[in-house]
PDB file of C-alpha atoms in Angstrom:
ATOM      1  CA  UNK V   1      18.408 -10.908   8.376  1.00  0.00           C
ATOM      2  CA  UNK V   2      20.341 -11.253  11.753  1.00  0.00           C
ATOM      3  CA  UNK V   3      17.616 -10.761  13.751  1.00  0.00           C
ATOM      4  CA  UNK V   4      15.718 -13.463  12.058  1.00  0.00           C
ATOM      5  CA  UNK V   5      18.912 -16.254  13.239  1.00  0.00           C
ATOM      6  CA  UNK V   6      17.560 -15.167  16.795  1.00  0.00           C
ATOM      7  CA  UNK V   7      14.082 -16.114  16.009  1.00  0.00           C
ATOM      8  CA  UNK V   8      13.468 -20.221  17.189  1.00  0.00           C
ATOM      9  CA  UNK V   9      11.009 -21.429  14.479  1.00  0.00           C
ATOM     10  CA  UNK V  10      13.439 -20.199  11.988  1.00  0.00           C
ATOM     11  CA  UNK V  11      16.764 -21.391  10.362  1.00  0.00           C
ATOM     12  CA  UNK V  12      18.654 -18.999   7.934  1.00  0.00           C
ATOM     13  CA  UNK V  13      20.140 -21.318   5.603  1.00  0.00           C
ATOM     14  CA  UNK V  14      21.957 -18.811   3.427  1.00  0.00           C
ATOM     15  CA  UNK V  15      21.974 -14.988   2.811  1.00  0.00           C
ATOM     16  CA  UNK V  16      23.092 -13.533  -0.072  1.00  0.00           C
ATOM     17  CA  UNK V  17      23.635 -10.105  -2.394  1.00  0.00           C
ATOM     18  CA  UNK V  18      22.607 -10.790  -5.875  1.00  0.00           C
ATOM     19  CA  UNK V  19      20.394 -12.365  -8.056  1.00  0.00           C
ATOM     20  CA  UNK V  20      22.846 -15.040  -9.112  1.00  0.00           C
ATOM     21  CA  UNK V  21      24.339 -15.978  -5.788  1.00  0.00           C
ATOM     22  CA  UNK V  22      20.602 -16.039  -4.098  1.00  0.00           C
ATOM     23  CA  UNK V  23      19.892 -18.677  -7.564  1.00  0.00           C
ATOM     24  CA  UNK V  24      22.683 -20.879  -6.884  1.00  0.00           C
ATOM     25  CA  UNK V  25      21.821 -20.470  -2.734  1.00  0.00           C
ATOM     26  CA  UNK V  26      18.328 -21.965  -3.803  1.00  0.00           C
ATOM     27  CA  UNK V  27      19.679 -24.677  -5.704  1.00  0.00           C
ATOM     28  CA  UNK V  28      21.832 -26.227  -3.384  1.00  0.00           C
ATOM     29  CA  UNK V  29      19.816 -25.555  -0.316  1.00  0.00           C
ATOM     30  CA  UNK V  30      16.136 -25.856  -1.536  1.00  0.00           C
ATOM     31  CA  UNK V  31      14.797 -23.482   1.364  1.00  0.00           C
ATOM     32  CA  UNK V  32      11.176 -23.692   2.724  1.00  0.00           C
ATOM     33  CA  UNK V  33      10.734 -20.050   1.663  1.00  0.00           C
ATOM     34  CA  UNK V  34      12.781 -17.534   0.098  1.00  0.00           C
ATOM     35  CA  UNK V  35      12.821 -14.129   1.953  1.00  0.00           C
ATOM     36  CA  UNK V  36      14.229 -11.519  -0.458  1.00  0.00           C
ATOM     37  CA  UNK V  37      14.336  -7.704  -1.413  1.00  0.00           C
ATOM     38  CA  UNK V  38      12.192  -6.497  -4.488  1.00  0.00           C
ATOM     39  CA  UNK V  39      15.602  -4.955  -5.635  1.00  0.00           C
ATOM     40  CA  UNK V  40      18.916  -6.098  -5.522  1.00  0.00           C
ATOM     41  CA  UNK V  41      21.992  -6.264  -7.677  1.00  0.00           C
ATOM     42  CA  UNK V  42      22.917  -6.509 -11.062  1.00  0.00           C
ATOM     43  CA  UNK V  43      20.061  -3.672 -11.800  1.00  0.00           C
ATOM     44  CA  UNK V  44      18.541  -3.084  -8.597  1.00  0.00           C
ATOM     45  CA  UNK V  45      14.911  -3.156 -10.355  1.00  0.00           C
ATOM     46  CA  UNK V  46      12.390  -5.632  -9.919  1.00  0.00           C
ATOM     47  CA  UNK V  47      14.443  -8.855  -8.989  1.00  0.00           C
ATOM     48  CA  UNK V  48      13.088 -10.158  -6.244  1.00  0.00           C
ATOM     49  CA  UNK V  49       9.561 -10.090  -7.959  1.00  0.00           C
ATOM     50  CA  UNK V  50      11.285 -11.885 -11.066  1.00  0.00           C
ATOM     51  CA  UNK V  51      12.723 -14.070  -9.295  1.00  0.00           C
ATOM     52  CA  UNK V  52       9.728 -15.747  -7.763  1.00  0.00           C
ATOM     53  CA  UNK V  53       8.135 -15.834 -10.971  1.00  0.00           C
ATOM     54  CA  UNK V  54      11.450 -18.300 -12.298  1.00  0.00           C
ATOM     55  CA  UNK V  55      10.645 -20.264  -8.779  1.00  0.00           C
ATOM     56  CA  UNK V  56       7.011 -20.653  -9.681  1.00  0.00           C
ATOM     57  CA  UNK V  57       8.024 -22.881 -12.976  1.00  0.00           C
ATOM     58  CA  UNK V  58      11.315 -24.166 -11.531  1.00  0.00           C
ATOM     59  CA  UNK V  59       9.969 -25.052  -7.501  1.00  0.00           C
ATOM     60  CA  UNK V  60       6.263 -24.958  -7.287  1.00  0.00           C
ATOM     61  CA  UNK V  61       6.563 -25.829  -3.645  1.00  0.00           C
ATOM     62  CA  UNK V  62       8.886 -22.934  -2.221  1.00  0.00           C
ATOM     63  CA  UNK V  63       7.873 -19.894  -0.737  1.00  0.00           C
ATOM     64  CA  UNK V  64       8.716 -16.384  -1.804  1.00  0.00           C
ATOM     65  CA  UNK V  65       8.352 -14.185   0.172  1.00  0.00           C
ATOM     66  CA  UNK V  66       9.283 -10.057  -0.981  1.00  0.00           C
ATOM     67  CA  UNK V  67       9.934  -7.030   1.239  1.00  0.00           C
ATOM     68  CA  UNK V  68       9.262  -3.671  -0.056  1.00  0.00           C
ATOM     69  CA  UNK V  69       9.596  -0.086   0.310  1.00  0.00           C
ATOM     70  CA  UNK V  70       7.212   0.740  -2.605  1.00  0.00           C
ATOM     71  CA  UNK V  71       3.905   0.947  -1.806  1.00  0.00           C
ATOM     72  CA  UNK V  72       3.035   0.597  -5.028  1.00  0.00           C
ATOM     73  CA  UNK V  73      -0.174  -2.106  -5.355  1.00  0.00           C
ATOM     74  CA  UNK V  74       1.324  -2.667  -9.275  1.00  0.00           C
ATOM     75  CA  UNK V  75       4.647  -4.225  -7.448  1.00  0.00           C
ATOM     76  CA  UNK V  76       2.005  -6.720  -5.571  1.00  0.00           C
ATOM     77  CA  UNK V  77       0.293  -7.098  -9.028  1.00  0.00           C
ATOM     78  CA  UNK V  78       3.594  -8.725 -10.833  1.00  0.00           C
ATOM     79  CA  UNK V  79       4.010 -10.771  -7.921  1.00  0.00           C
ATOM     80  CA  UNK V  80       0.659 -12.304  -7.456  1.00  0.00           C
ATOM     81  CA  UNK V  81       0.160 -12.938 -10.989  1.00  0.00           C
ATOM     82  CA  UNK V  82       1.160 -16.565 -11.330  1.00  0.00           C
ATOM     83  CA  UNK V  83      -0.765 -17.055  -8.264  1.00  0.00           C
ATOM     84  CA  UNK V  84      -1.259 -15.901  -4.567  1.00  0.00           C
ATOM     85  CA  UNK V  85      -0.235 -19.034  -3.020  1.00  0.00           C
ATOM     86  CA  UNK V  86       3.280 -19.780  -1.075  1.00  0.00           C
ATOM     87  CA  UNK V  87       3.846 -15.493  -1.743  1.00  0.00           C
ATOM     88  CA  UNK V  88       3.655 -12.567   0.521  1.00  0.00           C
ATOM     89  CA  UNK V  89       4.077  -9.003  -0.120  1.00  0.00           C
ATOM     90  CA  UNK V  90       5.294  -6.811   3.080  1.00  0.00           C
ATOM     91  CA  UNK V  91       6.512  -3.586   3.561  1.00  0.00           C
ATOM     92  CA  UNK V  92       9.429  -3.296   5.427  1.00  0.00           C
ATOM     93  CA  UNK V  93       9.046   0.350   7.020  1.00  0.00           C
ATOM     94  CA  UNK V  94       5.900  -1.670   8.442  1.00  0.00           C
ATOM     95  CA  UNK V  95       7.407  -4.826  10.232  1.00  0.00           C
ATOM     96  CA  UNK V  96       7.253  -3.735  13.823  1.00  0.00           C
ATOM     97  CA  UNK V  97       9.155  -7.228  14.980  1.00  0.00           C
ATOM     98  CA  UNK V  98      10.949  -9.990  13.797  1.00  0.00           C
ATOM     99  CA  UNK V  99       7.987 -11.801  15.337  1.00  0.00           C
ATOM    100  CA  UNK V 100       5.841 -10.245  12.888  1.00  0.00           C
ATOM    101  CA  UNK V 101       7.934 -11.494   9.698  1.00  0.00           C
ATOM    102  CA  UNK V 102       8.717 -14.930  11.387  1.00  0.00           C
ATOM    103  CA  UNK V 103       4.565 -15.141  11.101  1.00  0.00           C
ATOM    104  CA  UNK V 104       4.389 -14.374   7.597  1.00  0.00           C
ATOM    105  CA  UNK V 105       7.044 -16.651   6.484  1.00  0.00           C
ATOM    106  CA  UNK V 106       5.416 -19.781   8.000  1.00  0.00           C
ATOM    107  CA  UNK V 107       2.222 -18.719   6.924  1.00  0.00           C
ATOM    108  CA  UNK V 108       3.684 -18.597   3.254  1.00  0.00           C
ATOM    109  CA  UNK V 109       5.679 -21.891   3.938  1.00  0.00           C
ATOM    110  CA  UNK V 110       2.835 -23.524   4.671  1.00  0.00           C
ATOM    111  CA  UNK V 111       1.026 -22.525   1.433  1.00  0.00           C
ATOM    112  CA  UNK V 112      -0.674 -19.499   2.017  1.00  0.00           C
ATOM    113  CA  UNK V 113      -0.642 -15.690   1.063  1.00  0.00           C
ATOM    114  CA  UNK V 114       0.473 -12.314   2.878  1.00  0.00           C
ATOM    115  CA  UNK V 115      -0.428  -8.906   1.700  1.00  0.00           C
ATOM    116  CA  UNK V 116       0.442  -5.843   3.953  1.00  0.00           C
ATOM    117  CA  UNK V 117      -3.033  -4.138   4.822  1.00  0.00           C
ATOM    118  CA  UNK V 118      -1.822  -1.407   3.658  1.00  0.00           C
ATOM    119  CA  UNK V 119      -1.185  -2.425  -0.166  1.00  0.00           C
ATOM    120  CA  UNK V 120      -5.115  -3.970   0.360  1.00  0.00           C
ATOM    121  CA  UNK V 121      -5.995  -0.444   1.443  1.00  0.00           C
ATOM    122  CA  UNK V 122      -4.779   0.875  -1.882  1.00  0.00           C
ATOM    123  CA  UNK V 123      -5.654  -1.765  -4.019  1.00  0.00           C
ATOM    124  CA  UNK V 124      -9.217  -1.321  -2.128  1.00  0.00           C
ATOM    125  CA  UNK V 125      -9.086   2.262  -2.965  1.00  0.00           C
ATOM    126  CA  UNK V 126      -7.876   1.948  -6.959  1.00  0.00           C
ATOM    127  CA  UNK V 127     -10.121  -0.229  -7.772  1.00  0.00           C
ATOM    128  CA  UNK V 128     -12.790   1.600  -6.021  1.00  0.00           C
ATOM    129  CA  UNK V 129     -12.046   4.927  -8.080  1.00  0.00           C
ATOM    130  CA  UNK V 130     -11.856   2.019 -11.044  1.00  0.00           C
ATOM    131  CA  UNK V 131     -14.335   0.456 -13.595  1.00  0.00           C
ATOM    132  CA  UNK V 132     -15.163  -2.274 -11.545  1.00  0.00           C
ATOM    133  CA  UNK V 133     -18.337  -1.877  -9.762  1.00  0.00           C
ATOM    134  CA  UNK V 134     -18.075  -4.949  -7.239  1.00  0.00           C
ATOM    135  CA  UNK V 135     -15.607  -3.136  -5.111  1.00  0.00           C
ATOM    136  CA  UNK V 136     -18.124  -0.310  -4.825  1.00  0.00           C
ATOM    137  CA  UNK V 137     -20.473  -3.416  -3.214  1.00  0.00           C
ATOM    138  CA  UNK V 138     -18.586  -3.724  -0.314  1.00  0.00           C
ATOM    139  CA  UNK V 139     -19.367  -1.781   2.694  1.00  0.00           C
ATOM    140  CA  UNK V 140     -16.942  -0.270   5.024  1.00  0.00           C
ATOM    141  CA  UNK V 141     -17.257  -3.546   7.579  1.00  0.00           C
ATOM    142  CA  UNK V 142     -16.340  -5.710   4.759  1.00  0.00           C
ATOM    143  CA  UNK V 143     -13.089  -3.986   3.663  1.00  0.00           C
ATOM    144  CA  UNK V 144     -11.960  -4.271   7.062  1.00  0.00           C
ATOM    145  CA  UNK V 145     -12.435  -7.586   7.746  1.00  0.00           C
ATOM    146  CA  UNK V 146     -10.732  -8.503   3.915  1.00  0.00           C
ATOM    147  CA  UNK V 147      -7.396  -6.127   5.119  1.00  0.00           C
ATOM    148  CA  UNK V 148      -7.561  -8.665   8.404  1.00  0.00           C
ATOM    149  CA  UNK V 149      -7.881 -11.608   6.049  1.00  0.00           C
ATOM    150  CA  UNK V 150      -5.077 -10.347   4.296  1.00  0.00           C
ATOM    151  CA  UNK V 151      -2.495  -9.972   7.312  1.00  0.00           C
ATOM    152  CA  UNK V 152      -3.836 -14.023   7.334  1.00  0.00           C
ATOM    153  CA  UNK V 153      -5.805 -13.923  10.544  1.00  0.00           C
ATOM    154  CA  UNK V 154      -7.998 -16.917  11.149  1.00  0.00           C
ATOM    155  CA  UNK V 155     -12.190 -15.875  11.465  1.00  0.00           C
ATOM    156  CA  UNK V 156     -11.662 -16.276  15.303  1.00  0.00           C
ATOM    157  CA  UNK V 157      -9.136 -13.619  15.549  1.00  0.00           C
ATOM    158  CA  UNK V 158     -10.500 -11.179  13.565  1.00  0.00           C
ATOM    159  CA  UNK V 159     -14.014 -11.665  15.606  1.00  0.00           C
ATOM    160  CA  UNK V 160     -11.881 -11.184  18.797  1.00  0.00           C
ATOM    161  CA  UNK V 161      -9.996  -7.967  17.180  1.00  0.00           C
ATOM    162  CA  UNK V 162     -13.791  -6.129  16.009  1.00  0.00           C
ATOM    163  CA  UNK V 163     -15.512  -7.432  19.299  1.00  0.00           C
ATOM    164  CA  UNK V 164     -18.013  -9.171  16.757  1.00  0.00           C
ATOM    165  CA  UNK V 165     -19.089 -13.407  16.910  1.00  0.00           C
ATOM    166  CA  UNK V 166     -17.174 -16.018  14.758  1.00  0.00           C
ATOM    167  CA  UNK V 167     -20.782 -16.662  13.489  1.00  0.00           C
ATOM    168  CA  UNK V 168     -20.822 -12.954  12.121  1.00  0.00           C
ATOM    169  CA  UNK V 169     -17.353 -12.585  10.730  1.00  0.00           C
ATOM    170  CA  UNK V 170     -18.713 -15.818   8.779  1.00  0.00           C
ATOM    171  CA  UNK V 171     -21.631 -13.957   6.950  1.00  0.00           C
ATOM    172  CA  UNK V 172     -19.277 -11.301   6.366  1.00  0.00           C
ATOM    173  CA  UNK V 173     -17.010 -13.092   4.762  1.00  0.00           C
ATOM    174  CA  UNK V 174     -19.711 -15.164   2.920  1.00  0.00           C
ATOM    175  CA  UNK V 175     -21.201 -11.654   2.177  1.00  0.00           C
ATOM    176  CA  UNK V 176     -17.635 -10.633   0.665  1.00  0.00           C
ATOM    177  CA  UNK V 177     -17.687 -13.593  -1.889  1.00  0.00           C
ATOM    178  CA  UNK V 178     -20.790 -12.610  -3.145  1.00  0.00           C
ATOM    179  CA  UNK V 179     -20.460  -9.551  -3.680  1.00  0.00           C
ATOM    180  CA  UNK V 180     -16.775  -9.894  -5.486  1.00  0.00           C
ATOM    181  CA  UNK V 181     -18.540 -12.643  -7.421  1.00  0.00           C
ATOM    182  CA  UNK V 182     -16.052 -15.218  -6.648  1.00  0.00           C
ATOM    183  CA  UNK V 183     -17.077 -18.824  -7.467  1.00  0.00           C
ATOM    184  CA  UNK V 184     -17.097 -21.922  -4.555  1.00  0.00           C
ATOM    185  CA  UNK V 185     -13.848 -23.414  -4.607  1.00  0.00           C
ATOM    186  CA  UNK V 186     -11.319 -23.863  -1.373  1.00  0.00           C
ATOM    187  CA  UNK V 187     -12.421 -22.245   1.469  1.00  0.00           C
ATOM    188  CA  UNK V 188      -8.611 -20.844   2.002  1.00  0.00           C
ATOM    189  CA  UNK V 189      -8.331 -20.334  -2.086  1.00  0.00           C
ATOM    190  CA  UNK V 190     -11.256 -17.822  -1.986  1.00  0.00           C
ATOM    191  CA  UNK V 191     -10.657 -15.979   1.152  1.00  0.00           C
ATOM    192  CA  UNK V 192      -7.158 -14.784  -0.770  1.00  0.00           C
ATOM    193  CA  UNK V 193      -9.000 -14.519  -4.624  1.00  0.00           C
ATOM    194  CA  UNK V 194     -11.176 -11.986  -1.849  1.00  0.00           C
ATOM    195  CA  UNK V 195      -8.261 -10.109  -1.030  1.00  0.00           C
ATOM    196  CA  UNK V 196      -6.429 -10.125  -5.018  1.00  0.00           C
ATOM    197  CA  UNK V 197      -9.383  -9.856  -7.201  1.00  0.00           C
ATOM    198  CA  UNK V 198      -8.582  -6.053  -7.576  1.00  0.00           C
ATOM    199  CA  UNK V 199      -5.260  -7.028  -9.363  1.00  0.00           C
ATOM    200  CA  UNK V 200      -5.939  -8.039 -12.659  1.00  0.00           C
ATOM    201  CA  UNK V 201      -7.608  -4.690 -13.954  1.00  0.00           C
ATOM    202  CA  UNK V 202      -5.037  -2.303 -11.457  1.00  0.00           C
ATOM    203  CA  UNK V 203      -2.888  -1.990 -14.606  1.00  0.00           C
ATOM    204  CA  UNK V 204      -5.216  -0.603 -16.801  1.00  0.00           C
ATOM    205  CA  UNK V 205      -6.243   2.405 -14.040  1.00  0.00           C
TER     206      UNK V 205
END
Protein backbone atom coordinates (compact mmCIF):
# COMPACT_ATOMS: atom_id res chain seq x y z
CA UNK A 1 0.00 0.00 0.00
CA UNK A 2 2.98 2.52 0.08
CA UNK A 3 3.23 2.86 -3.30
CA UNK A 4 -0.35 3.76 -3.61
CA UNK A 5 0.42 7.17 -0.94
CA UNK A 6 2.71 8.14 -4.01
CA UNK A 7 -0.07 7.92 -6.43
CA UNK A 8 -1.92 11.80 -6.77
CA UNK A 9 -5.61 10.83 -7.34
CA UNK A 10 -5.35 8.78 -4.29
CA UNK A 11 -5.45 9.31 -0.44
CA UNK A 12 -4.76 6.28 1.91
CA UNK A 13 -6.88 7.02 4.74
CA UNK A 14 -5.99 4.03 6.89
CA UNK A 15 -4.22 0.61 6.49
CA UNK A 16 -4.74 -2.05 8.58
CA UNK A 17 -4.05 -6.05 9.53
CA UNK A 18 -7.24 -7.67 10.46
CA UNK A 19 -10.67 -8.00 9.92
CA UNK A 20 -11.67 -6.09 13.02
CA UNK A 21 -9.27 -3.19 12.86
CA UNK A 22 -10.04 -2.74 8.86
CA UNK A 23 -14.17 -2.73 10.41
CA UNK A 24 -13.59 -0.14 12.88
CA UNK A 25 -11.06 1.79 10.06
CA UNK A 26 -14.33 1.84 7.86
CA UNK A 27 -16.46 3.13 10.43
CA UNK A 28 -14.74 6.04 11.44
CA UNK A 29 -13.34 6.96 8.11
CA UNK A 30 -16.13 5.93 5.60
CA UNK A 31 -13.54 5.50 2.62
CA UNK A 32 -14.55 5.89 -1.10
CA UNK A 33 -13.40 2.29 -1.64
CA UNK A 34 -11.99 -0.32 0.41
CA UNK A 35 -8.82 -1.97 -1.08
CA UNK A 36 -8.23 -5.24 0.81
CA UNK A 37 -6.64 -8.84 0.66
CA UNK A 38 -9.04 -11.91 0.09
CA UNK A 39 -7.24 -13.29 3.28
CA UNK A 40 -6.17 -11.80 6.27
CA UNK A 41 -6.17 -12.43 9.97
CA UNK A 42 -8.08 -14.05 12.45
CA UNK A 43 -8.36 -17.19 9.84
CA UNK A 44 -6.67 -16.05 6.88
CA UNK A 45 -9.67 -17.56 4.64
CA UNK A 46 -12.03 -15.70 2.73
CA UNK A 47 -12.23 -12.27 4.63
CA UNK A 48 -11.83 -9.85 2.38
CA UNK A 49 -14.67 -11.43 0.18
CA UNK A 50 -16.88 -11.52 3.49
CA UNK A 51 -16.24 -8.52 4.27
CA UNK A 52 -17.67 -6.75 1.27
CA UNK A 53 -20.61 -8.77 1.47
CA UNK A 54 -21.25 -7.05 5.41
CA UNK A 55 -20.44 -3.57 3.38
CA UNK A 56 -23.05 -4.33 0.78
CA UNK A 57 -25.99 -4.29 3.65
CA UNK A 58 -24.14 -1.92 6.00
CA UNK A 59 -22.65 0.91 3.06
CA UNK A 60 -24.29 0.39 -0.23
CA UNK A 61 -22.24 3.23 -1.57
CA UNK A 62 -18.51 2.08 -0.81
CA UNK A 63 -16.31 0.35 -2.95
CA UNK A 64 -14.60 -2.96 -2.36
CA UNK A 65 -12.23 -3.64 -4.03
CA UNK A 66 -10.19 -7.47 -3.44
CA UNK A 67 -6.69 -8.52 -4.51
CA UNK A 68 -5.97 -12.07 -5.08
CA UNK A 69 -3.53 -14.68 -5.63
CA UNK A 70 -6.16 -17.39 -6.42
CA UNK A 71 -7.15 -17.61 -9.67
CA UNK A 72 -9.90 -19.32 -8.79
CA UNK A 73 -13.24 -17.83 -10.88
CA UNK A 74 -15.39 -19.41 -7.60
CA UNK A 75 -13.43 -16.59 -5.35
CA UNK A 76 -14.92 -13.91 -8.06
CA UNK A 77 -18.26 -15.87 -7.79
CA UNK A 78 -18.74 -15.09 -3.79
CA UNK A 79 -17.77 -11.71 -4.46
CA UNK A 80 -19.99 -10.72 -7.27
CA UNK A 81 -22.93 -12.33 -5.87
CA UNK A 82 -24.71 -9.46 -4.18
CA UNK A 83 -23.93 -7.60 -7.23
CA UNK A 84 -21.08 -6.47 -9.65
CA UNK A 85 -21.33 -2.90 -8.94
CA UNK A 86 -18.74 -0.64 -6.74
CA UNK A 87 -16.46 -4.38 -6.72
CA UNK A 88 -13.41 -5.46 -8.52
CA UNK A 89 -11.60 -8.62 -8.50
CA UNK A 90 -7.65 -8.35 -9.41
CA UNK A 91 -4.90 -10.47 -9.20
CA UNK A 92 -2.06 -9.18 -7.66
CA UNK A 93 0.87 -11.25 -9.43
CA UNK A 94 -0.90 -9.29 -12.44
CA UNK A 95 -0.77 -5.49 -11.43
CA UNK A 96 2.14 -4.32 -13.50
CA UNK A 97 1.86 -0.56 -11.79
CA UNK A 98 0.40 1.25 -9.17
CA UNK A 99 -1.07 3.13 -12.12
CA UNK A 100 -2.87 0.15 -13.06
CA UNK A 101 -4.64 -0.37 -9.49
CA UNK A 102 -5.09 3.48 -9.01
CA UNK A 103 -7.45 2.85 -12.38
CA UNK A 104 -9.41 0.19 -10.98
CA UNK A 105 -10.12 1.78 -7.75
CA UNK A 106 -11.71 4.92 -9.30
CA UNK A 107 -13.39 2.95 -11.71
CA UNK A 108 -15.02 0.96 -8.70
CA UNK A 109 -15.45 4.31 -6.72
CA UNK A 110 -17.30 5.60 -9.21
CA UNK A 111 -19.76 2.66 -9.37
CA UNK A 112 -18.50 0.31 -11.67
CA UNK A 113 -16.95 -3.29 -11.88
CA UNK A 114 -13.29 -4.79 -12.43
CA UNK A 115 -12.57 -8.34 -13.26
CA UNK A 116 -8.92 -9.37 -14.17
CA UNK A 117 -9.10 -10.76 -17.88
CA UNK A 118 -7.72 -13.44 -16.78
CA UNK A 119 -10.50 -14.73 -14.20
CA UNK A 120 -12.97 -13.79 -17.53
CA UNK A 121 -10.69 -16.13 -19.46
CA UNK A 122 -11.53 -18.92 -17.05
CA UNK A 123 -14.87 -18.17 -16.28
CA UNK A 124 -15.14 -17.98 -20.32
CA UNK A 125 -13.59 -21.32 -20.47
CA UNK A 126 -15.80 -23.18 -17.44
CA UNK A 127 -18.68 -22.25 -18.57
CA UNK A 128 -17.81 -23.11 -22.04
CA UNK A 129 -16.91 -26.86 -21.02
CA UNK A 130 -20.42 -26.21 -18.89
CA UNK A 131 -24.21 -26.80 -19.49
CA UNK A 132 -24.82 -23.55 -20.68
CA UNK A 133 -24.99 -23.33 -24.33
CA UNK A 134 -24.94 -19.37 -24.76
CA UNK A 135 -21.29 -19.22 -24.01
CA UNK A 136 -20.74 -21.71 -26.83
CA UNK A 137 -22.60 -18.65 -29.04
CA UNK A 138 -19.94 -16.44 -28.78
CA UNK A 139 -17.24 -16.38 -31.26
CA UNK A 140 -13.65 -15.88 -30.59
CA UNK A 141 -13.98 -11.83 -31.49
CA UNK A 142 -16.61 -11.58 -28.94
CA UNK A 143 -14.75 -13.09 -25.95
CA UNK A 144 -12.11 -10.73 -26.57
CA UNK A 145 -13.78 -7.75 -26.70
CA UNK A 146 -15.98 -8.96 -23.22
CA UNK A 147 -12.19 -9.66 -21.39
CA UNK A 148 -11.55 -5.76 -22.65
CA UNK A 149 -14.93 -4.80 -21.24
CA UNK A 150 -13.98 -6.40 -18.23
CA UNK A 151 -10.50 -4.56 -17.54
CA UNK A 152 -13.45 -1.51 -17.96
CA UNK A 153 -12.25 -0.04 -21.21
CA UNK A 154 -14.64 2.38 -22.83
CA UNK A 155 -15.91 1.08 -26.76
CA UNK A 156 -13.35 3.70 -28.09
CA UNK A 157 -10.43 2.09 -26.54
CA UNK A 158 -11.03 -1.22 -27.20
CA UNK A 159 -11.70 -0.19 -31.10
CA UNK A 160 -8.27 1.59 -30.91
CA UNK A 161 -6.58 -1.63 -29.10
CA UNK A 162 -8.18 -4.36 -32.12
CA UNK A 163 -7.61 -1.68 -34.95
CA UNK A 164 -11.50 -2.14 -35.54
CA UNK A 165 -14.34 1.19 -35.75
CA UNK A 166 -16.29 2.33 -32.59
CA UNK A 167 -19.27 1.57 -34.95
CA UNK A 168 -18.09 -2.20 -35.00
CA UNK A 169 -17.08 -2.77 -31.43
CA UNK A 170 -20.87 -1.51 -31.05
CA UNK A 171 -22.47 -4.50 -33.01
CA UNK A 172 -20.18 -6.61 -31.20
CA UNK A 173 -21.13 -5.75 -28.16
CA UNK A 174 -24.85 -5.56 -29.19
CA UNK A 175 -24.09 -9.04 -30.76
CA UNK A 176 -22.74 -10.18 -27.16
CA UNK A 177 -26.13 -9.29 -25.43
CA UNK A 178 -27.93 -11.28 -27.65
CA UNK A 179 -26.39 -13.99 -27.68
CA UNK A 180 -25.95 -14.19 -23.59
CA UNK A 181 -29.65 -13.37 -23.65
CA UNK A 182 -29.38 -10.48 -21.43
CA UNK A 183 -32.47 -8.21 -21.24
CA UNK A 184 -32.32 -4.05 -22.10
CA UNK A 185 -31.59 -2.39 -19.02
CA UNK A 186 -28.47 0.23 -18.33
CA UNK A 187 -26.22 0.40 -20.95
CA UNK A 188 -23.19 0.16 -18.21
CA UNK A 189 -25.46 -2.56 -16.08
CA UNK A 190 -25.41 -4.97 -19.10
CA UNK A 191 -22.00 -4.54 -20.44
CA UNK A 192 -20.86 -6.08 -16.74
CA UNK A 193 -24.16 -8.79 -16.50
CA UNK A 194 -21.97 -9.56 -20.17
CA UNK A 195 -18.93 -10.15 -18.42
CA UNK A 196 -20.66 -12.15 -14.92
CA UNK A 197 -23.40 -14.08 -16.44
CA UNK A 198 -21.09 -17.23 -16.27
CA UNK A 199 -21.18 -16.96 -12.39
CA UNK A 200 -24.26 -18.16 -11.19
CA UNK A 201 -24.04 -21.85 -12.61
CA UNK A 202 -19.77 -21.93 -12.05
CA UNK A 203 -20.60 -23.67 -8.75
CA UNK A 204 -22.41 -26.40 -9.94
CA UNK A 205 -19.40 -27.38 -12.70
Amino acid sequence: MRALEEVDAVDVVATCSDLDELRSAIDEARPDVVLTDIRMPPTNTDEGIRLAGELRRSYPEMGVVVLSQHADPLYAVSLFEDGSDRRGYLLKERLKDEGELSRALHEVADGGSVVDPYIVERLVGARSGGSDPRVDKLTPREREILGMIAEGRSNAAIARALYITTRAVERHINAIFARLELAESAEANRRVQAVLVYLAGLKTL
